């Protein structure tokens, strides 16, 4: 609700500008003009494209409008990207609030001004208010309200009755289709699939902890001849390096022909939530989530991949020594199919676990491109000895979805241990060993073996059980382990006996 | 100065207590009584032991007084140890302020009440106000004001004219010696030595980052027969698990006989600073700093090692799987001689370095127990290829002191690299590979190879030099690398050429 409140305040501030210096005015917290000239959003004349399509400004069909906005945006001193990787990471969730992103919308005026606040409103409405780590793997099929939300722009509000999309490009017969037409089963075949959508930024935090990377502000039926790619355009506005775009990505035509690309209006048997693309989104099986365009406005059949920045300049996978000093778009390859990966969802990193010789581990495993997890292995010693998860303890196989797993890992050792998981898919692909093994500048695809540190307290050992009882008797909680007990670790007698048995601390003369 | 201010405030609050609940009173921020009964420090009647020995309360000669204080301390609800390891580490220096430590002194009343504030006063007076990381290795001999300060109690203020110390225990002829007598060269031989004093907690932060450990609050001439150990007692008061002690540690008699234990009243040719033990301290060569007792009051010749908590219950080295659940004093061995170790002092972790094919590294290397660093090696690839530091680039050898070193490490690779240093001493001892290899619950002796991450920008490559010039021309600083440039990474032409040369992003149909 903080976002909404701050936007309500921001709206009130509209018009009432404050003088800061000779040639600078504050329009909004941190949003200052570059010159004395007050940019007038009214003069831009931005309007929503269609009635019933709130928050949708069309950019791609109006190149002149895009140019005009690019010049207009230069009049503002938007704040730089916040430094968050070279300093201790903030504990906020999300880590970054998206200040610049909000200011871009605000700067463009009425047609876009309220989109950040409205987007937040839909997130609050459609997403579970808490994000319980563990619930994500409680059922093989993720509940709609638990499914991750990751957009490049704001969330438009489109009436289903007013909705349609266009099919054009290298097609014999361009078409505009309404939802009613699309849902006519005698024209369009339907299919229902179990599909995992995975963001290429999944587990990104592990790469950031390893090394800081690209510090960009990260919020958040044709019949052609030379048609090699299918481009999808969305109703959301995407700001990139001072320019505006509609969201645009593509998948190879071959993928669509294989029935691995669908237009979806339902999710788990319910209408698609707005945060997930209502009324219609694309789902590209086995690819990164970024290709599954939401709020679809257009299907464009083209000869090469989309030249939109999301397809051409982002989601690129670089060699690990590439960075700010030498990165170029052509030297990174495009992330489409996702590789085999897995994660431990329980226990959590730094958990301190009192157990009876076994630690229960639970998590997920996934492989893109039509592969499935065949074998999942867990290690209690940092990746030397591997225990195989029983096939009975893995959820169903699908061509395009994750499998959940659990294992009671035999653990004799005490103290700090490193628990690791890795997965092998049906093509025998497995995961890189360490984060460093596959670290990349854009911090995508953290597919290395997932590692967590847990503190093991094996209460099958009589001495340990006695120690725990001792704490219990004194009414002092044993956890967290970093909280010292006020009692001595060892009595006088035990110490003396121990020292005598060891022949004293030092040699005698 | 915050400490002094807060203590001035605390002093004013003395007497004026505030009701909090039926059976609890606040005496001081966070210092609350356990019962209705108001403990009266006056009734304890604690006094300083001698005139001219401000801040020195003798405990070890008065067992009844120690018992009385132990009971008295139980009346207070001192705050628990602060949790700082399982949460992001605070950026404060020191990390912990020592709240409980101050409250212990406050609770005991007049003789001890002001010691924390006075200690801070001497630290501010005698320590350089800034701690420039790099200055520590600017000269082989550390300046007095840069030398680390690490005490277990407060700093007493002892007049040299009023000062003496006792020699007793298993000696034929117990003696009380004044400074004047000690400085009489016809009686006591003098020696001057170059000696490194190293805290066993050096580089501890690396272990904390690896795993949280013991969360205790860490502020920071006899002629005997059966005499095997020399015990040293200091004038400082040490609080431990609700009891009071004078600082007491010991070294084997054999060590003293070898002239590796001295009583020091000068440091680098100047009078010993108060923060380092004025008027007289012990220096035990090659041992952890904790054995080099400051503000010496007594030398006690004994048959076994000191039973003071610092010697018996602390500075113990445990197997890496030992922790809160199974630690006992007798199972840890005593840290006396320090092992071979080294550290990179320049560059710093996460530095981003523009260089011409070589990165200059500087640091220190040390080995305790009379050994010296013979070979120092640096790696630019995480510890696979090692370059030897030229002997010309190492400072002088001593039996008991560190050597500084520097190397121009050949670096071709770009992006994030892991720089590592390791040392071999004259007994061919070298350092464990990773922090985990030698991690221990009490977080002592971080002797593993020191590793830092740096981002390498090799400007001997024409493309890189051109990129840097481009930033310069635009007036945009290139560093930090996490700050994205607003310009495109690559022009349209270069991208198209790159894609054509690669045969396009995807396969064609």
JSON list of C-alpha atoms in Angstrom, two decimals, chain A residues 30-164:
[
{"chain": "A", "resi": 30, "resn": "UNK", "atom": "CA", "xyz": [13.88, 13.00, -7.47]},
{"chain": "A", "resi": 31, "resn": "UNK", "atom": "CA", "xyz": [12.34, 14.04, -10.77]},
{"chain": "A", "resi": 32, "resn": "UNK", "atom": "CA", "xyz": [13.98, 17.26, -11.85]},
{"chain": "A", "resi": 33, "resn": "UNK", "atom": "CA", "xyz": [14.10, 19.15, -15.10]},
{"chain": "A", "resi": 34, "resn": "UNK", "atom": "CA", "xyz": [17.24, 19.50, -17.10]},
{"chain": "A", "resi": 35, "resn": "UNK", "atom": "CA", "xyz": [16.29, 23.01, -18.32]},
{"chain": "A", "resi": 36, "resn": "UNK", "atom": "CA", "xyz": [14.11, 25.95, -17.35]},
{"chain": "A", "resi": 37, "resn": "UNK", "atom": "CA", "xyz": [11.55, 24.95, -19.93]},
{"chain": "A", "resi": 38, "resn": "UNK", "atom": "CA", "xyz": [8.68, 23.12, -18.27]},
{"chain": "A", "resi": 39, "resn": "UNK", "atom": "CA", "xyz": [7.84, 20.05, -20.38]},
{"chain": "A", "resi": 40, "resn": "UNK", "atom": "CA", "xyz": [4.12, 19.82, -20.92]},
{"chain": "A", "resi": 41, "resn": "UNK", "atom": "CA", "xyz": [2.73, 16.29, -21.06]},
{"chain": "A", "resi": 42, "resn": "UNK", "atom": "CA", "xyz": [-0.48, 17.77, -22.53]},
{"chain": "A", "resi": 43, "resn": "UNK", "atom": "CA", "xyz": [1.45, 18.87, -25.61]},
{"chain": "A", "resi": 44, "resn": "UNK", "atom": "CA", "xyz": [2.53, 15.26, -26.16]},
{"chain": "A", "resi": 45, "resn": "UNK", "atom": "CA", "xyz": [-1.14, 14.46, -26.47]},
{"chain": "A", "resi": 46, "resn": "UNK", "atom": "CA", "xyz": [-0.69, 10.83, -25.48]},
{"chain": "A", "resi": 47, "resn": "UNK", "atom": "CA", "xyz": [-3.94, 8.94, -25.49]},
{"chain": "A", "resi": 48, "resn": "UNK", "atom": "CA", "xyz": [-4.97, 5.39, -24.84]},
{"chain": "A", "resi": 49, "resn": "UNK", "atom": "CA", "xyz": [-5.37, 3.52, -28.12]},
{"chain": "A", "resi": 50, "resn": "UNK", "atom": "CA", "xyz": [-8.85, 2.10, -27.72]},
{"chain": "A", "resi": 51, "resn": "UNK", "atom": "CA", "xyz": [-11.82, 2.47, -25.38]},
{"chain": "A", "resi": 52, "resn": "UNK", "atom": "CA", "xyz": [-11.88, -0.39, -22.87]},
{"chain": "A", "resi": 53, "resn": "UNK", "atom": "CA", "xyz": [-8.07, -0.72, -23.07]},
{"chain": "A", "resi": 54, "resn": "UNK", "atom": "CA", "xyz": [-6.98, 1.28, -20.04]},
{"chain": "A", "resi": 55, "resn": "UNK", "atom": "CA", "xyz": [-3.23, 1.86, -19.76]},
{"chain": "A", "resi": 56, "resn": "UNK", "atom": "CA", "xyz": [-2.48, 0.78, -23.35]},
{"chain": "A", "resi": 57, "resn": "UNK", "atom": "CA", "xyz": [-0.57, 3.31, -25.41]},
{"chain": "A", "resi": 58, "resn": "UNK", "atom": "CA", "xyz": [0.42, 2.02, -28.84]},
{"chain": "A", "resi": 59, "resn": "UNK", "atom": "CA", "xyz": [4.02, 2.87, -29.75]},
{"chain": "A", "resi": 60, "resn": "UNK", "atom": "CA", "xyz": [5.13, 0.47, -32.44]},
{"chain": "A", "resi": 61, "resn": "UNK", "atom": "CA", "xyz": [2.62, 1.62, -35.08]},
{"chain": "A", "resi": 62, "resn": "UNK", "atom": "CA", "xyz": [3.61, 5.30, -34.57]},
{"chain": "A", "resi": 63, "resn": "UNK", "atom": "CA", "xyz": [7.36, 5.79, -35.15]},
{"chain": "A", "resi": 64, "resn": "UNK", "atom": "CA", "xyz": [6.94, 9.62, -35.10]},
{"chain": "A", "resi": 65, "resn": "UNK", "atom": "CA", "xyz": [5.38, 9.45, -31.64]},
{"chain": "A", "resi": 66, "resn": "UNK", "atom": "CA", "xyz": [8.29, 7.32, -30.39]},
{"chain": "A", "resi": 67, "resn": "UNK", "atom": "CA", "xyz": [10.81, 9.88, -31.69]},
{"chain": "A", "resi": 68, "resn": "UNK", "atom": "CA", "xyz": [8.90, 12.77, -30.14]},
{"chain": "A", "resi": 69, "resn": "UNK", "atom": "CA", "xyz": [8.82, 11.01, -26.75]},
{"chain": "A", "resi": 70, "resn": "UNK", "atom": "CA", "xyz": [12.54, 10.24, -26.97]},
{"chain": "A", "resi": 71, "resn": "UNK", "atom": "CA", "xyz": [13.29, 13.97, -27.35]},
{"chain": "A", "resi": 72, "resn": "UNK", "atom": "CA", "xyz": [10.80, 14.90, -24.64]},
{"chain": "A", "resi": 73, "resn": "UNK", "atom": "CA", "xyz": [12.34, 12.43, -22.17]},
{"chain": "A", "resi": 74, "resn": "UNK", "atom": "CA", "xyz": [15.74, 14.11, -22.56]},
{"chain": "A", "resi": 75, "resn": "UNK", "atom": "CA", "xyz": [14.38, 17.18, -20.79]},
{"chain": "A", "resi": 76, "resn": "UNK", "atom": "CA", "xyz": [14.31, 15.31, -17.48]},
{"chain": "A", "resi": 77, "resn": "UNK", "atom": "CA", "xyz": [17.10, 14.41, -15.15]},
{"chain": "A", "resi": 78, "resn": "UNK", "atom": "CA", "xyz": [15.91, 10.98, -14.17]},
{"chain": "A", "resi": 79, "resn": "UNK", "atom": "CA", "xyz": [17.89, 9.57, -11.24]},
{"chain": "A", "resi": 80, "resn": "UNK", "atom": "CA", "xyz": [20.72, 7.17, -12.02]},
{"chain": "A", "resi": 81, "resn": "UNK", "atom": "CA", "xyz": [20.37, 3.48, -11.33]},
{"chain": "A", "resi": 82, "resn": "UNK", "atom": "CA", "xyz": [20.67, 2.91, -7.59]},
{"chain": "A", "resi": 83, "resn": "UNK", "atom": "CA", "xyz": [23.83, 1.17, -6.39]},
{"chain": "A", "resi": 84, "resn": "UNK", "atom": "CA", "xyz": [22.72, -1.97, -4.58]},
{"chain": "A", "resi": 85, "resn": "UNK", "atom": "CA", "xyz": [25.25, -4.65, -5.47]},
{"chain": "A", "resi": 86, "resn": "UNK", "atom": "CA", "xyz": [28.54, -3.19, -4.24]},
{"chain": "A", "resi": 87, "resn": "UNK", "atom": "CA", "xyz": [26.96, -2.38, -0.86]},
{"chain": "A", "resi": 88, "resn": "UNK", "atom": "CA", "xyz": [25.15, -4.79, 1.48]},
{"chain": "A", "resi": 89, "resn": "UNK", "atom": "CA", "xyz": [21.94, -5.81, -0.31]},
{"chain": "A", "resi": 90, "resn": "UNK", "atom": "CA", "xyz": [18.82, -4.10, 1.04]},
{"chain": "A", "resi": 91, "resn": "UNK", "atom": "CA", "xyz": [16.42, -6.42, 2.85]},
{"chain": "A", "resi": 92, "resn": "UNK", "atom": "CA", "xyz": [13.38, -4.90, 1.13]},
{"chain": "A", "resi": 93, "resn": "UNK", "atom": "CA", "xyz": [11.13, -7.05, -1.06]},
{"chain": "A", "resi": 94, "resn": "UNK", "atom": "CA", "xyz": [11.26, -6.17, -3.90]},
{"chain": "A", "resi": 95, "resn": "UNK", "atom": "CA", "xyz": [14.89, -5.12, -3.48]},
{"chain": "A", "resi": 96, "resn": "UNK", "atom": "CA", "xyz": [14.35, -2.10, -5.70]},
{"chain": "A", "resi": 97, "resn": "UNK", "atom": "CA", "xyz": [11.19, -0.05, -5.71]},
{"chain": "A", "resi": 98, "resn": "UNK", "atom": "CA", "xyz": [11.51, 1.06, -9.33]},
{"chain": "A", "resi": 99, "resn": "UNK", "atom": "CA", "xyz": [11.77, 4.80, -8.70]},
{"chain": "A", "resi": 100, "resn": "UNK", "atom": "CA", "xyz": [12.88, 5.64, -12.22]},
{"chain": "A", "resi": 101, "resn": "UNK", "atom": "CA", "xyz": [10.24, 3.42, -13.74]},
{"chain": "A", "resi": 102, "resn": "UNK", "atom": "CA", "xyz": [7.53, 5.29, -11.86]},
{"chain": "A", "resi": 103, "resn": "UNK", "atom": "CA", "xyz": [9.02, 8.61, -12.86]},
{"chain": "A", "resi": 104, "resn": "UNK", "atom": "CA", "xyz": [9.06, 7.68, -16.54]},
{"chain": "A", "resi": 105, "resn": "UNK", "atom": "CA", "xyz": [5.31, 7.06, -16.39]},
{"chain": "A", "resi": 106, "resn": "UNK", "atom": "CA", "xyz": [4.75, 10.21, -14.41]},
{"chain": "A", "resi": 107, "resn": "UNK", "atom": "CA", "xyz": [6.72, 12.30, -16.89]},
{"chain": "A", "resi": 108, "resn": "UNK", "atom": "CA", "xyz": [4.59, 11.17, -19.85]},
{"chain": "A", "resi": 109, "resn": "UNK", "atom": "CA", "xyz": [1.43, 12.52, -18.26]},
{"chain": "A", "resi": 110, "resn": "UNK", "atom": "CA", "xyz": [-2.17, 11.42, -18.05]},
{"chain": "A", "resi": 111, "resn": "UNK", "atom": "CA", "xyz": [-2.25, 8.36, -20.28]},
{"chain": "A", "resi": 112, "resn": "UNK", "atom": "CA", "xyz": [0.54, 6.65, -18.37]},
{"chain": "A", "resi": 113, "resn": "UNK", "atom": "CA", "xyz": [0.85, 8.56, -15.08]},
{"chain": "A", "resi": 114, "resn": "UNK", "atom": "CA", "xyz": [-1.20, 6.23, -12.91]},
{"chain": "A", "resi": 115, "resn": "UNK", "atom": "CA", "xyz": [-0.05, 2.92, -14.38]},
{"chain": "A", "resi": 116, "resn": "UNK", "atom": "CA", "xyz": [2.52, 2.13, -11.64]},
{"chain": "A", "resi": 117, "resn": "UNK", "atom": "CA", "xyz": [-0.08, 2.64, -8.91]},
{"chain": "A", "resi": 118, "resn": "UNK", "atom": "CA", "xyz": [-2.71, 0.68, -10.78]},
{"chain": "A", "resi": 119, "resn": "UNK", "atom": "CA", "xyz": [-0.28, -2.14, -11.48]},
{"chain": "A", "resi": 120, "resn": "UNK", "atom": "CA", "xyz": [0.46, -2.35, -7.80]},
{"chain": "A", "resi": 121, "resn": "UNK", "atom": "CA", "xyz": [-3.26, -2.42, -7.12]},
{"chain": "A", "resi": 122, "resn": "UNK", "atom": "CA", "xyz": [-3.68, -5.52, -9.30]},
{"chain": "A", "resi": 123, "resn": "UNK", "atom": "CA", "xyz": [-0.64, -7.18, -7.76]},
{"chain": "A", "resi": 124, "resn": "UNK", "atom": "CA", "xyz": [-2.12, -6.64, -4.31]},
{"chain": "A", "resi": 125, "resn": "UNK", "atom": "CA", "xyz": [-5.48, -7.93, -5.47]},
{"chain": "A", "resi": 126, "resn": "UNK", "atom": "CA", "xyz": [-4.40, -11.02, -7.37]},
{"chain": "A", "resi": 127, "resn": "UNK", "atom": "CA", "xyz": [-1.22, -12.13, -5.61]},
{"chain": "A", "resi": 128, "resn": "UNK", "atom": "CA", "xyz": [-1.21, -13.87, -2.22]},
{"chain": "A", "resi": 129, "resn": "UNK", "atom": "CA", "xyz": [-0.30, -11.22, 0.34]},
{"chain": "A", "resi": 130, "resn": "UNK", "atom": "CA", "xyz": [2.46, -13.35, 1.85]},
{"chain": "A", "resi": 131, "resn": "UNK", "atom": "CA", "xyz": [5.13, -15.20, -0.11]},
{"chain": "A", "resi": 132, "resn": "UNK", "atom": "CA", "xyz": [5.59, -18.40, 1.80]},
{"chain": "A", "resi": 133, "resn": "UNK", "atom": "CA", "xyz": [8.72, -19.97, 0.37]},
{"chain": "A", "resi": 134, "resn": "UNK", "atom": "CA", "xyz": [7.54, -23.42, 1.32]},
{"chain": "A", "resi": 135, "resn": "UNK", "atom": "CA", "xyz": [4.05, -23.14, -0.20]},
{"chain": "A", "resi": 136, "resn": "UNK", "atom": "CA", "xyz": [5.54, -22.89, -3.68]},
{"chain": "A", "resi": 137, "resn": "UNK", "atom": "CA", "xyz": [6.42, -26.58, -3.54]},
{"chain": "A", "resi": 138, "resn": "UNK", "atom": "CA", "xyz": [3.44, -27.74, -1.47]},
{"chain": "A", "resi": 139, "resn": "UNK", "atom": "CA", "xyz": [1.62, -28.81, -4.65]},
{"chain": "A", "resi": 140, "resn": "UNK", "atom": "CA", "xyz": [3.06, -29.72, -8.05]},
{"chain": "A", "resi": 141, "resn": "UNK", "atom": "CA", "xyz": [0.75, -27.21, -9.77]},
{"chain": "A", "resi": 142, "resn": "UNK", "atom": "CA", "xyz": [1.36, -23.71, -8.43]},
{"chain": "A", "resi": 143, "resn": "UNK", "atom": "CA", "xyz": [-1.76, -21.81, -7.35]},
{"chain": "A", "resi": 144, "resn": "UNK", "atom": "CA", "xyz": [-2.46, -18.75, -9.51]},
{"chain": "A", "resi": 145, "resn": "UNK", "atom": "CA", "xyz": [-2.01, -16.40, -6.56]},
{"chain": "A", "resi": 146, "resn": "UNK", "atom": "CA", "xyz": [1.42, -17.88, -5.79]},
{"chain": "A", "resi": 147, "resn": "UNK", "atom": "CA", "xyz": [2.75, -17.78, -9.36]},
{"chain": "A", "resi": 148, "resn": "UNK", "atom": "CA", "xyz": [5.62, -15.33, -9.78]},
{"chain": "A", "resi": 149, "resn": "UNK", "atom": "CA", "xyz": [4.93, -11.96, -11.40]},
{"chain": "A", "resi": 150, "resn": "UNK", "atom": "CA", "xyz": [7.62, -10.36, -13.53]},
{"chain": "A", "resi": 151, "resn": "UNK", "atom": "CA", "xyz": [6.76, -7.69, -16.09]},
{"chain": "A", "resi": 152, "resn": "UNK", "atom": "CA", "xyz": [8.79, -5.22, -18.09]},
{"chain": "A", "resi": 153, "resn": "UNK", "atom": "CA", "xyz": [6.06, -2.57, -18.02]},
{"chain": "A", "resi": 154, "resn": "UNK", "atom": "CA", "xyz": [2.88, -1.80, -16.11]},
{"chain": "A", "resi": 155, "resn": "UNK", "atom": "CA", "xyz": [-0.29, -3.87, -16.07]},
{"chain": "A", "resi": 156, "resn": "UNK", "atom": "CA", "xyz": [-2.99, -2.67, -18.52]},
{"chain": "A", "resi": 157, "resn": "UNK", "atom": "CA", "xyz": [-6.69, -3.14, -17.68]},
{"chain": "A", "resi": 158, "resn": "UNK", "atom": "CA", "xyz": [-8.45, -4.51, -20.76]},
{"chain": "A", "resi": 159, "resn": "UNK", "atom": "CA", "xyz": [-12.16, -5.36, -21.01]},
{"chain": "A", "resi": 160, "resn": "UNK", "atom": "CA", "xyz": [-12.67, -8.77, -22.50]},
{"chain": "A", "resi": 161, "resn": "UNK", "atom": "CA", "xyz": [-15.57, -7.50, -24.61]},
{"chain": "A", "resi": 162, "resn": "UNK", "atom": "CA", "xyz": [-13.43, -4.75, -26.13]},
{"chain": "A", "resi": 163, "resn": "UNK", "atom": "CA", "xyz": [-10.49, -7.06, -26.65]},
{"chain": "A", "resi": 164, "resn": "UNK", "atom": "CA", "xyz": [-9.07, -8.30, -29.94]}
]
